[in-house]
CSV table of C-alpha atoms in Angstrom, one decimal:
chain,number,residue,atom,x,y,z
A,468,UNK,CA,236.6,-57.6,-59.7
A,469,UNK,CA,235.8,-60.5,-57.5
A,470,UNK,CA,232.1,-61.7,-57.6
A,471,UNK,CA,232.1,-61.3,-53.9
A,472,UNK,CA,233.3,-57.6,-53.9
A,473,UNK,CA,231.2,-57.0,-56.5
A,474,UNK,CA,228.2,-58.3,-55.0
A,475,UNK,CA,229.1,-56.5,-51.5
A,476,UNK,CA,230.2,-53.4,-52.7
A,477,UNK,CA,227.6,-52.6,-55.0
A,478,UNK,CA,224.9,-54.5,-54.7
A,479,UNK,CA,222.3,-55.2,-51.6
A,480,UNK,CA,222.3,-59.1,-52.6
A,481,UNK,CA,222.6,-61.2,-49.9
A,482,UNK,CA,226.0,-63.3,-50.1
A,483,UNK,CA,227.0,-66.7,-49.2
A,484,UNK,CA,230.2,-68.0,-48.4
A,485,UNK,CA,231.4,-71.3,-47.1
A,486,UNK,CA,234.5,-73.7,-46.0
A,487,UNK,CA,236.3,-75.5,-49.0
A,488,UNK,CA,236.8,-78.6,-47.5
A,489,UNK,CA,240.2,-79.8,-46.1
A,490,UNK,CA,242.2,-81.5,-48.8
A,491,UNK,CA,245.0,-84.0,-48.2
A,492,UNK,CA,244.6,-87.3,-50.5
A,493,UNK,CA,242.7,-87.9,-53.4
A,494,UNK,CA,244.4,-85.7,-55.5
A,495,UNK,CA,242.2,-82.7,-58.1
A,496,UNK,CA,239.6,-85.4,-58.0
A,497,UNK,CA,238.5,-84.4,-54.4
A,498,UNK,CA,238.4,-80.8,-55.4
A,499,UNK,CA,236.1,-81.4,-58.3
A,500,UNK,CA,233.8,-83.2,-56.1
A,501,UNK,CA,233.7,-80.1,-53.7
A,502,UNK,CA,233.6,-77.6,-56.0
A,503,UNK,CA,230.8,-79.2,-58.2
A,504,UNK,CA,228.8,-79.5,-54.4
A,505,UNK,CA,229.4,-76.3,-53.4
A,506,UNK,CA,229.3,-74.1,-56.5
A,507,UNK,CA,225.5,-74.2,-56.9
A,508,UNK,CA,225.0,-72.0,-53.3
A,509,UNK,CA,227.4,-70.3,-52.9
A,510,UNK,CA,229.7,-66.7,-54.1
A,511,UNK,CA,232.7,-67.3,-52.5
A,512,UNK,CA,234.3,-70.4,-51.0
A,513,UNK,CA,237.4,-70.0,-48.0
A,514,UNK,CA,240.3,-72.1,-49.0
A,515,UNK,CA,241.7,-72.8,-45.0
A,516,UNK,CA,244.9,-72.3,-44.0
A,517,UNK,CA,245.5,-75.7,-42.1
A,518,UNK,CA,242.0,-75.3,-39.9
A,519,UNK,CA,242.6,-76.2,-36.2
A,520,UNK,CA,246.2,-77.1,-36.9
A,521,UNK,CA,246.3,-79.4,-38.6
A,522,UNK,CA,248.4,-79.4,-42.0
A,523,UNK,CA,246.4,-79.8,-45.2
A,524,UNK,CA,247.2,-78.8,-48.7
A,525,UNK,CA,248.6,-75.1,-48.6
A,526,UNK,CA,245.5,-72.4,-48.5
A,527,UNK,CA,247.8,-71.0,-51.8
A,528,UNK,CA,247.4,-74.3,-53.8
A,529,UNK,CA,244.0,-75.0,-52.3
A,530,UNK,CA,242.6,-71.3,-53.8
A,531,UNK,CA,244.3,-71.9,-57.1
A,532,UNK,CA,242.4,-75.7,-57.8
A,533,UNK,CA,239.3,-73.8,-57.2
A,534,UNK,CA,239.6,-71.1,-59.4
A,535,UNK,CA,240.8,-73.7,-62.0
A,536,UNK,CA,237.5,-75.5,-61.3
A,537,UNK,CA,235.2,-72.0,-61.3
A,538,UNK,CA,235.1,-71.4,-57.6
A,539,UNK,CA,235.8,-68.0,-56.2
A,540,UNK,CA,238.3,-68.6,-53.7
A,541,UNK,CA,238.3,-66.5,-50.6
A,542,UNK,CA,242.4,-67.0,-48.7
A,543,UNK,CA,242.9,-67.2,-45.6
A,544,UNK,CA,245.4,-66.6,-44.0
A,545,UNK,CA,246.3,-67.7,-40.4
A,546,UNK,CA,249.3,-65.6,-38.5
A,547,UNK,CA,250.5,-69.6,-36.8
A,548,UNK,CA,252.5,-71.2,-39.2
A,549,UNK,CA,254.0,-68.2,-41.3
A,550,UNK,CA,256.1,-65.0,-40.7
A,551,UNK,CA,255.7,-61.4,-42.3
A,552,UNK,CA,258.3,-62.1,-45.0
A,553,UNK,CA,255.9,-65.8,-45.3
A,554,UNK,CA,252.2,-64.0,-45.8
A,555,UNK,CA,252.9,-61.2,-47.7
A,556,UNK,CA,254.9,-63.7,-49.9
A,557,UNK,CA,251.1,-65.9,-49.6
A,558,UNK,CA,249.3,-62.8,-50.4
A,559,UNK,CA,251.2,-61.3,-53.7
A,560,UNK,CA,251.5,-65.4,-54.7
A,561,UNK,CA,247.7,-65.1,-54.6
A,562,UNK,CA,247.5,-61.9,-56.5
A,563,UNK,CA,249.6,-63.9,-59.0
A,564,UNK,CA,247.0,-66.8,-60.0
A,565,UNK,CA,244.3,-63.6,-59.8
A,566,UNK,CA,242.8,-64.4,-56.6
A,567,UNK,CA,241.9,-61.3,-54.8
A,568,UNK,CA,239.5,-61.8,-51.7
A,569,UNK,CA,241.9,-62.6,-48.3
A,570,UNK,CA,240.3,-63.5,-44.8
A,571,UNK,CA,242.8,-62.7,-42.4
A,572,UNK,CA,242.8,-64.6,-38.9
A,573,UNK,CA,244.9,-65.2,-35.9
A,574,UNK,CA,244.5,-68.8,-36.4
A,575,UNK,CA,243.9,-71.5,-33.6
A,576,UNK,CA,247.2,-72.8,-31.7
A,577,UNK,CA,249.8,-74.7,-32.5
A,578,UNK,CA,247.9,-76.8,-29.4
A,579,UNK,CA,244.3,-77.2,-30.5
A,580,UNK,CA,245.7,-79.3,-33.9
A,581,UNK,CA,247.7,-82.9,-33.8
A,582,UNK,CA,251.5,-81.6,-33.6
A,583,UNK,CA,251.4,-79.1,-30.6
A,584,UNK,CA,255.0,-79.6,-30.4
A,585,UNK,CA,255.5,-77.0,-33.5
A,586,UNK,CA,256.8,-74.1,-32.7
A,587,UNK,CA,254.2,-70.9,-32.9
A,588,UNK,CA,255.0,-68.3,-34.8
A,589,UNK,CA,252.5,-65.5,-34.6
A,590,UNK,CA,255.3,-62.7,-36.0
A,591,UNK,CA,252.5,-60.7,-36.5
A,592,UNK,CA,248.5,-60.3,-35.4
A,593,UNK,CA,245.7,-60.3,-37.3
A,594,UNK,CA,245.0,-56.6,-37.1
A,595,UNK,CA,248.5,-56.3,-38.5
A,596,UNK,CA,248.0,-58.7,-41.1
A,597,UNK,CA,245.4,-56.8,-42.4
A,598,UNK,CA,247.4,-53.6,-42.6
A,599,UNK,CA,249.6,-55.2,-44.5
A,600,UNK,CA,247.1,-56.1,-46.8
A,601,UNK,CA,245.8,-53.2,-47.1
A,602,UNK,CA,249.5,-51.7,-47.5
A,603,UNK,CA,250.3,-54.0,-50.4
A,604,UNK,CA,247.4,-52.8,-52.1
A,605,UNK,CA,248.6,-49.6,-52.3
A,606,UNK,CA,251.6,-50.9,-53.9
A,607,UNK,CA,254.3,-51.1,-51.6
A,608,UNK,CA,255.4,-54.1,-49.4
A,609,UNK,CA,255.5,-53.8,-45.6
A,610,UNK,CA,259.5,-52.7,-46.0
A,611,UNK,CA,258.4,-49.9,-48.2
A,612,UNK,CA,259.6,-51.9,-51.5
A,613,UNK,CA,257.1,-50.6,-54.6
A,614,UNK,CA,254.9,-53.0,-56.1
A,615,UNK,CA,254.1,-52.3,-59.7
A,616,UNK,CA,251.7,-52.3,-60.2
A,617,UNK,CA,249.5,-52.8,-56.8
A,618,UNK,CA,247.9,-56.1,-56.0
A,619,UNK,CA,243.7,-55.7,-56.1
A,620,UNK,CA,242.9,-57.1,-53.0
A,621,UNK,CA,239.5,-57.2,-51.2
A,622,UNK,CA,240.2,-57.5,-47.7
A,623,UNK,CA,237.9,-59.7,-45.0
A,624,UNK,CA,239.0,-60.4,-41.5
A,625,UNK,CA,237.5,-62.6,-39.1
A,626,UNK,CA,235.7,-61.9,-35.5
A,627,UNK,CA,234.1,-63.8,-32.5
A,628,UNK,CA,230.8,-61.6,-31.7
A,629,UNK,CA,230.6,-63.4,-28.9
A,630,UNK,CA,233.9,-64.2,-26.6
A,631,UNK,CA,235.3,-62.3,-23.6
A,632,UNK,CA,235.7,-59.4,-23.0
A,633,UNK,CA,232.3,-58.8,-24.8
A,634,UNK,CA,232.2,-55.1,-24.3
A,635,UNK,CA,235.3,-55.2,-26.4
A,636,UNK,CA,234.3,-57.1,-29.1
A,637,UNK,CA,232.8,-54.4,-31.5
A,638,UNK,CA,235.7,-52.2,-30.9
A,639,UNK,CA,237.9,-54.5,-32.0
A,640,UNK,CA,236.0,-55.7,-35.4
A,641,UNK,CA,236.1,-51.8,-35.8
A,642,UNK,CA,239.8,-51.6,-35.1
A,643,UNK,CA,240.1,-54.6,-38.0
A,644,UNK,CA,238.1,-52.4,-40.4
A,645,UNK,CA,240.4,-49.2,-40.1
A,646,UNK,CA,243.3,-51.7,-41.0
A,647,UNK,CA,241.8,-52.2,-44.1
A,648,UNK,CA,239.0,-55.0,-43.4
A,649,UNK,CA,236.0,-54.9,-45.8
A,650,UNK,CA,234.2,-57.8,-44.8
A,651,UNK,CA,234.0,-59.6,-41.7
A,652,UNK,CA,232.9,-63.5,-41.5
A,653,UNK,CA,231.7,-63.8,-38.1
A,654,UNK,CA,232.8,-66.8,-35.9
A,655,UNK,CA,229.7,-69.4,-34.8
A,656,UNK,CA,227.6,-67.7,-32.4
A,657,UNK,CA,224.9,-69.9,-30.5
A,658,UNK,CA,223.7,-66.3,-28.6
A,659,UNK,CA,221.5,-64.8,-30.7
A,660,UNK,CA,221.7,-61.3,-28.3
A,661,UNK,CA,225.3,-61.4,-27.9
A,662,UNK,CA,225.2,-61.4,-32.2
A,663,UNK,CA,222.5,-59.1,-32.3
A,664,UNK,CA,224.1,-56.4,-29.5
A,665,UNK,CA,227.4,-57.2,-31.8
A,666,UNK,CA,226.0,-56.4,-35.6
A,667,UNK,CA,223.6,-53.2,-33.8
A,668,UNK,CA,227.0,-52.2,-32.7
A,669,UNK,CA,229.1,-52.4,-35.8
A,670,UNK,CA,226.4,-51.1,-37.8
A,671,UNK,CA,226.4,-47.7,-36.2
A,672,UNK,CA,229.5,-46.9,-36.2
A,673,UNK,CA,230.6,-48.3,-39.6
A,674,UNK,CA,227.8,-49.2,-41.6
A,675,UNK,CA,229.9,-50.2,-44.9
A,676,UNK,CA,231.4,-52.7,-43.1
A,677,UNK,CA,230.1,-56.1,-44.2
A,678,UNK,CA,229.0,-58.3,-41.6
A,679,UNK,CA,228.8,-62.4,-42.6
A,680,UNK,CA,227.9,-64.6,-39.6
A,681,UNK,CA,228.7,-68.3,-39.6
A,682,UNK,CA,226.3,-71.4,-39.3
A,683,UNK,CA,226.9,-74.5,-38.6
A,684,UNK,CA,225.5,-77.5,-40.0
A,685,UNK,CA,225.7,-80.6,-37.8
A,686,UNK,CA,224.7,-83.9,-37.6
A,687,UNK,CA,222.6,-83.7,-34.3
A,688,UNK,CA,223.1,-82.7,-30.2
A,689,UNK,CA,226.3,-84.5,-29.9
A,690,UNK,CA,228.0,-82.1,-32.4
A,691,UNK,CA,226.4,-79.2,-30.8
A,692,UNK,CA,227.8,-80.6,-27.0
A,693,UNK,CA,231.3,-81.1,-29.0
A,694,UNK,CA,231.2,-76.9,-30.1
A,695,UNK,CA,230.6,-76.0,-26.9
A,696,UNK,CA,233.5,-78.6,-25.3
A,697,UNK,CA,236.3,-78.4,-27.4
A,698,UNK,CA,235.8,-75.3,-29.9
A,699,UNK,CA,238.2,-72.9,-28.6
A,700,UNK,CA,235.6,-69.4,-28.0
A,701,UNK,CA,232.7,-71.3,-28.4
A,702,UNK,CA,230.0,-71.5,-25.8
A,703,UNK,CA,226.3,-73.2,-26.4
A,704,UNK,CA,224.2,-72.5,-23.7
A,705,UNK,CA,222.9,-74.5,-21.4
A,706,UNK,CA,218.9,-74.3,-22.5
A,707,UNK,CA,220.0,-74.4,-26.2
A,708,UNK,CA,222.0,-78.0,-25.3
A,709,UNK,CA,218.8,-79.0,-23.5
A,710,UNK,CA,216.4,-78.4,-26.5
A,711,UNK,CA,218.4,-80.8,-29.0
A,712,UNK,CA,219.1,-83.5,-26.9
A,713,UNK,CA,215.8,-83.8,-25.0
A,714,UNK,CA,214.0,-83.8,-28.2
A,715,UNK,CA,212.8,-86.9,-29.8
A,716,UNK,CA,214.5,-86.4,-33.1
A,717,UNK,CA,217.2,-84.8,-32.1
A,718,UNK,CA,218.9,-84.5,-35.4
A,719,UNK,CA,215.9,-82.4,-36.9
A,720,UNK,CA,215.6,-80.4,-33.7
A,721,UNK,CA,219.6,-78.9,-34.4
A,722,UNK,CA,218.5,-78.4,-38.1
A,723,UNK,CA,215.4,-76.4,-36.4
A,724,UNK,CA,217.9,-74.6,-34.2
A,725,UNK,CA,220.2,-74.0,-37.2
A,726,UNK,CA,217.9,-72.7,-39.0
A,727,UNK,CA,216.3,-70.4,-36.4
A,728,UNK,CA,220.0,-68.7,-36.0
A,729,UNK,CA,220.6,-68.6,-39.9
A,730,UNK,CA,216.8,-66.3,-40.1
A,731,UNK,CA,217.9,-64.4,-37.2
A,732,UNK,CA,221.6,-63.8,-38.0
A,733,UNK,CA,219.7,-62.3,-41.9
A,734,UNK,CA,217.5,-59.8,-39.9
A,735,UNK,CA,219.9,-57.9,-38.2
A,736,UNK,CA,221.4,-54.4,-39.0
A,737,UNK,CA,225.2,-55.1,-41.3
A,738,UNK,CA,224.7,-58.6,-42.0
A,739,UNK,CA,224.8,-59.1,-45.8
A,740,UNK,CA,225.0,-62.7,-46.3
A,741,UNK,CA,226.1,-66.1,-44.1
A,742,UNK,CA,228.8,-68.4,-43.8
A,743,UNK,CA,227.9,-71.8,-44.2
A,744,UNK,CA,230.1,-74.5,-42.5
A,745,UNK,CA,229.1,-77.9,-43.0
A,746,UNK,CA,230.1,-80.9,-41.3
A,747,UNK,CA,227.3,-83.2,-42.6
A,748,UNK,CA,228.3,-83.3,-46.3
A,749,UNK,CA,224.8,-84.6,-47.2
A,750,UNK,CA,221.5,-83.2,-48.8
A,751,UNK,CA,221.2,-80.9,-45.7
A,752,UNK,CA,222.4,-78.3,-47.6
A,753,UNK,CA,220.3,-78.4,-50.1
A,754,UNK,CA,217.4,-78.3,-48.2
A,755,UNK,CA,219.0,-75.7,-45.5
A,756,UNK,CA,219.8,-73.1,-49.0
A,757,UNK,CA,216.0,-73.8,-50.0
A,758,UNK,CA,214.4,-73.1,-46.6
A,759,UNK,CA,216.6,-69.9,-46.1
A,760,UNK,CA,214.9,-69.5,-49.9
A,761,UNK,CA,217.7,-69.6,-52.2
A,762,UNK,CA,217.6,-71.2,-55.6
A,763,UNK,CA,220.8,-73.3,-56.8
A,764,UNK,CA,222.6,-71.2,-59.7
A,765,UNK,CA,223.0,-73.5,-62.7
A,766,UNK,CA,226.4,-74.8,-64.0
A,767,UNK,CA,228.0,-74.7,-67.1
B,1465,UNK,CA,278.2,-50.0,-20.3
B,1466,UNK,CA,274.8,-48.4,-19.9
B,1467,UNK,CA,273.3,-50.4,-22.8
B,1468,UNK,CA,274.3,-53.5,-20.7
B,1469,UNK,CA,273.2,-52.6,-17.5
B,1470,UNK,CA,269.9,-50.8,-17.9
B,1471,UNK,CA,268.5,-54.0,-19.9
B,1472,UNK,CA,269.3,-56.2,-16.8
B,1473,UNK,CA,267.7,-53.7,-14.2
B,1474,UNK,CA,264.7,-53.3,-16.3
B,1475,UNK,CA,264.3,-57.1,-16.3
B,1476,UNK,CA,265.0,-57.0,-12.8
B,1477,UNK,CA,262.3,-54.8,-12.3
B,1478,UNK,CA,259.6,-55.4,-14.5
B,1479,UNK,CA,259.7,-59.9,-14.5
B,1480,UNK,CA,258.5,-60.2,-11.3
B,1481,UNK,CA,255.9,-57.4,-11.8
B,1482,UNK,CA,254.6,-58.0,-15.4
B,1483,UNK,CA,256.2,-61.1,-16.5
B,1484,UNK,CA,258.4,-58.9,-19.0
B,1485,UNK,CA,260.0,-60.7,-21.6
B,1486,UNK,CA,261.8,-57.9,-22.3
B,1487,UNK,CA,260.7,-57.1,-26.4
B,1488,UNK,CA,262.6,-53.6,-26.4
B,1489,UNK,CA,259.2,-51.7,-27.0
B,1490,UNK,CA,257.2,-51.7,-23.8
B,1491,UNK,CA,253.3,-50.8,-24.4
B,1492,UNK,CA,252.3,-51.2,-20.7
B,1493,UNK,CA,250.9,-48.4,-20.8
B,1494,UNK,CA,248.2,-48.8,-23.3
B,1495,UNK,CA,247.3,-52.2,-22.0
B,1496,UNK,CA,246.3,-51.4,-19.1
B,1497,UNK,CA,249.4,-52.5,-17.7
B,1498,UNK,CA,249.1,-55.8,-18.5
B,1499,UNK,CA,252.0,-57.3,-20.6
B,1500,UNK,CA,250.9,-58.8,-24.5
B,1501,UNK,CA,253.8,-59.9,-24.6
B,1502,UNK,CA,252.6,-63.1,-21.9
B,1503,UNK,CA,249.7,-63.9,-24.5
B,1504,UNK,CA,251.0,-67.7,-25.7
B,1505,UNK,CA,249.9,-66.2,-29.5
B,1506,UNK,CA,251.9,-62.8,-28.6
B,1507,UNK,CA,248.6,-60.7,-29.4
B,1508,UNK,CA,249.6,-57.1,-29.5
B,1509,UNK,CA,245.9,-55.9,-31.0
B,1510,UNK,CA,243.8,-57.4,-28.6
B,1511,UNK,CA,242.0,-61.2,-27.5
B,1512,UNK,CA,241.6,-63.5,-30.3
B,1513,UNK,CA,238.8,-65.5,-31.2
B,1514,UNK,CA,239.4,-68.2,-28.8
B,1515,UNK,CA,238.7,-66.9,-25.3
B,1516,UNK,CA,236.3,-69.3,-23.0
B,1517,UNK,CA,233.0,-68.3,-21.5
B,1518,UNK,CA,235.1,-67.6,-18.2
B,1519,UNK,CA,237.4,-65.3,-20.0
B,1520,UNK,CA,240.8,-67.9,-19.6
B,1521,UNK,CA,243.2,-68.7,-22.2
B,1522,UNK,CA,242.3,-70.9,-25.4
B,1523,UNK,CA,245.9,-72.2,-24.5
B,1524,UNK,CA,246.4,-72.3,-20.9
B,1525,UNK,CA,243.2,-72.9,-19.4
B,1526,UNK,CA,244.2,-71.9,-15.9
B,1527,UNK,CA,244.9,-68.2,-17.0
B,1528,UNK,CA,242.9,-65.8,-17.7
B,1529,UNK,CA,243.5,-64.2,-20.7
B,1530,UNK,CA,245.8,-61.4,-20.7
B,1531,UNK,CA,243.9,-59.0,-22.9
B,1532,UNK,CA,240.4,-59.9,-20.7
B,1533,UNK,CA,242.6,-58.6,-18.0
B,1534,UNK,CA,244.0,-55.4,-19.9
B,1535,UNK,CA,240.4,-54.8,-21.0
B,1536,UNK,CA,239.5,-54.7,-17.1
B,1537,UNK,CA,242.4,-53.2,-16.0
B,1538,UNK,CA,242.2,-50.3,-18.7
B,1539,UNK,CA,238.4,-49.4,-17.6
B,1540,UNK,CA,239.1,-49.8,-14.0
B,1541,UNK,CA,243.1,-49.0,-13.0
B,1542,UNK,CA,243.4,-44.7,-12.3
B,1543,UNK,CA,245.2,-44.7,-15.2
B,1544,UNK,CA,246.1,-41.3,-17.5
B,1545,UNK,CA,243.0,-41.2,-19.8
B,1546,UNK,CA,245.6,-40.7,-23.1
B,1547,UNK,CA,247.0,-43.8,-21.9
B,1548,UNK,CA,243.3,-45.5,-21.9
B,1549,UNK,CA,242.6,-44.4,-24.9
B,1550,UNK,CA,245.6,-46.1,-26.6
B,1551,UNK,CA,244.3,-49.2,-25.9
B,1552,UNK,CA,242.4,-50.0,-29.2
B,1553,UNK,CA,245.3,-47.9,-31.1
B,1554,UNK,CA,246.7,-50.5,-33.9
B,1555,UNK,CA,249.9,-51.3,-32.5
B,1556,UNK,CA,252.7,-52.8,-35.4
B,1557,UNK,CA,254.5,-55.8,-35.6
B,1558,UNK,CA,256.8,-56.5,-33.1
B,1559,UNK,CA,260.7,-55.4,-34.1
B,1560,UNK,CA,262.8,-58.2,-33.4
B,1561,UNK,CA,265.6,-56.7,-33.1
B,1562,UNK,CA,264.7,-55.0,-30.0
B,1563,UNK,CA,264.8,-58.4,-28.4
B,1564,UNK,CA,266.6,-58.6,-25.2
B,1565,UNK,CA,267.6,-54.4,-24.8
B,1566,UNK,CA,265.7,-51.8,-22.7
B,1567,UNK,CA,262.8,-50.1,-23.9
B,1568,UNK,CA,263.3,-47.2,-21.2
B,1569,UNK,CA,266.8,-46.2,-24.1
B,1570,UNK,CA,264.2,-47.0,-26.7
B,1571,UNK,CA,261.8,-44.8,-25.3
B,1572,UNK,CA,264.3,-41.9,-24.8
B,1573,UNK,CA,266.0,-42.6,-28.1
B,1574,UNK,CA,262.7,-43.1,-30.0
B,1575,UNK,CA,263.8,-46.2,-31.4
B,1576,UNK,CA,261.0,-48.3,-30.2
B,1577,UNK,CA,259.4,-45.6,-32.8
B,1578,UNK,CA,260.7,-46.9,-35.8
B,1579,UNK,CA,257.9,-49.1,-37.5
B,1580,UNK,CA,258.6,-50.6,-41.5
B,1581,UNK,CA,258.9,-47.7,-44.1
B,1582,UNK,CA,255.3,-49.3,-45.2
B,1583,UNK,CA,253.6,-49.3,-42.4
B,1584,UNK,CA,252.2,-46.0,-41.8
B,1585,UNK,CA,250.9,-45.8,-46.1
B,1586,UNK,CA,247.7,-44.4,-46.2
B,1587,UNK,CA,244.9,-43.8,-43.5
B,1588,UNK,CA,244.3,-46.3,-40.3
């Protein structure tokens, strides 16, 4: 069983996950240097699946060098690039190197990355991704086809708490779950209601379903003005964009901010953990883990 | 001859109402009439992640984004309440080969039916 399942499902430890950085050149090297950086804090890493469209090494390939190098892998999978036939072939591939935990996401389009002349695909959803998950883990393929015996997946799924149409938003993280979703990673949310009226929501209705929002490290208010203009679903408000860059160290009032949401985000009802993206790849992190109170587990 | 013609009056029909792109498996109904089909990512499970504050389109700014507007439409059109309550049923994976024929034989035929043998395993 995956450390993150096995934390989720039957413990009440918190849980943190983060982004595996992108890797293109600089061969295992580069994923050494990750891991080594990340595998102090964290349970589970996401291996991408060519973030924001942009092609990378394969989410596949990426999962594998992290297991080799002791990180749990957590595979996404984006519904962009790939057809049925293509992601189940991603998720039994998976299953074959022993990674089990999937995240399974729409993906960004073909438009928000540097070739938007690629044709989308999008052959199937996310919700219908997860089925098919879920499906396989029963032991059968989408077409019906037996699989002996049945992958051990542990299903998350990703969802914006706080996008239009807002009064839809818990039903559809709730529609994910009866697909198969066990955990949810929960996109950047700079509304701390919207979150909070979100997780309240989920919580009633499905309590065992694990809730994980994201946080965002960033290097200071031009980063947080850069969400809010060109993050597809992502909105900072107005007052919150006024705080960081009217303050006099800006970069520390963001970390403040950051670390206001990340205490908040823990309090409410079916959050078990966070997801930690971080775009400062410095000592932030350390000090972020050891404000939030974590201690670093040791290697080796 | 039927099979030919009834594909070409439903497109006649339904394009310059819906913007049908004629998939073969109409689900109007439980979208609040709204076709899913006219989402750039072809979302047949509602909005993805990406919807702006004003409730457009991550990929065409200018339009609003279709399931914003079947949400609406669902909660505020007179519409059947069976067929409002469809909305958040999880619809499967669109059959290609449907592509291009009328969903009103489908319909009567129970073709647009059919889903994968796997699909339906276990509870949803």
């Amino acid at each position: 069983m995956s450390i993150l399942r096995e934390k989720l499902e039957n413990t009440s430890e918190r849980v943190f996950t983060a982004e595996f950085p992108s890797i293109d050149g600089g061969g295992m090297d580069s994923v050494i240097k990750n891991a080594a950086r990340l595998a102090p804090w964290f349970d589970a890493v996401n291996a991408t699946d060519n973030p924001a469209a942009h092609a990378h090494t394969s989410n596949t390939t990426t999962a594998i060098a992290m297991k080799m190098h002791d990180l749990e892998p957590i595979m996404q999978i984006v519904c962009r690039d790939k057809n049925r036939i293509a992601i189940q072939a991603d998720m039994i591939g998976a299953s074959l190197h022993g990674i089990t935990n999937l995240s399974l996401l729409t993906g960004d389009d073909v438009t928000a990355g540097d070739e938007p002349e690629a044709r989308r695909v999008f052959d199937v959803d996310s919700a219908q991704a997860i089925n098919m998950a879920r499906i396989m883990a029963t032991g059968t393929y989408l077409s019906g086809r037996k699989i002996n015996p049945a992958p051990d997946f542990y299903i998350g799924a990703v969802e914006n708490a706080a996008a239009p149409p807002f009064d839809y938003r818990i039903q559809r993280a709730l529609k994910k779950h009866r697909a198969g979703a066990q955990f949810l990673q929960l996109q950047i949310c700079y509304h701390p209601d919207r979150l909070e009226a979100f997780c309240k929501g989920v919580a009633e209705v499905a309590p065992d379903l694990k809730l994980i929002p994201t946080i965002v490290l960033m290097k200071g208010a031009k980063g947080l003005a850069f969400m809010n203009d060109k993050v597809p679903g992502i909105d900072v408000p107005a007052d919150v964009l006024a705080r960081a860059s009217g303050a006099s160290d800006p970069a520390q009032e963001v970390y403040n901010l950051t670390l206001e949401l990340a205490q908040h985000a823990l309090s409410l009802p079916g959050v078990r953990g966070l997801h930690v993206t971080d775009f400062r790849h410095d000592e932030t992190l350390d000090l972020f883990m050891n404000d939030l109170g974590r201690t670093p587990k040791r290697q080796g | 001859m039927l099979k030919k013609l009834l594909p070409l009056v439903e497109h006649a029909l339904k394009k310059p109402v819906w913007d049908c792109r004629m998939c073969g498996q109409c689900v109007l109904h439980s979208t609040g009439m709204t076709c899913p089909m006219t989402c750039p990512k072809t979302l047949r499970n509602g909005p993805c992640g990406g919807v702006r504050e004003n409730g457009n389109c991550e990929v065409k700014p200018e339009m609003q984004c279709i399931w914003v507007k079947a949400y609406d439409r669902t909660v505020s059109l007179p519409l059947p309440k069976v067929w409002k309550e469809h909305y958040n049923e999880l619809r499967p994976p669109v059959d290609m080969q449907l592509q291009g024929t009328s969903s009103w034989i489908n319909l009567v035929t129970k073709r647009d039916q059919q889903v994968p043998a796997g699909w339906s395993v276990g509870e949803h």
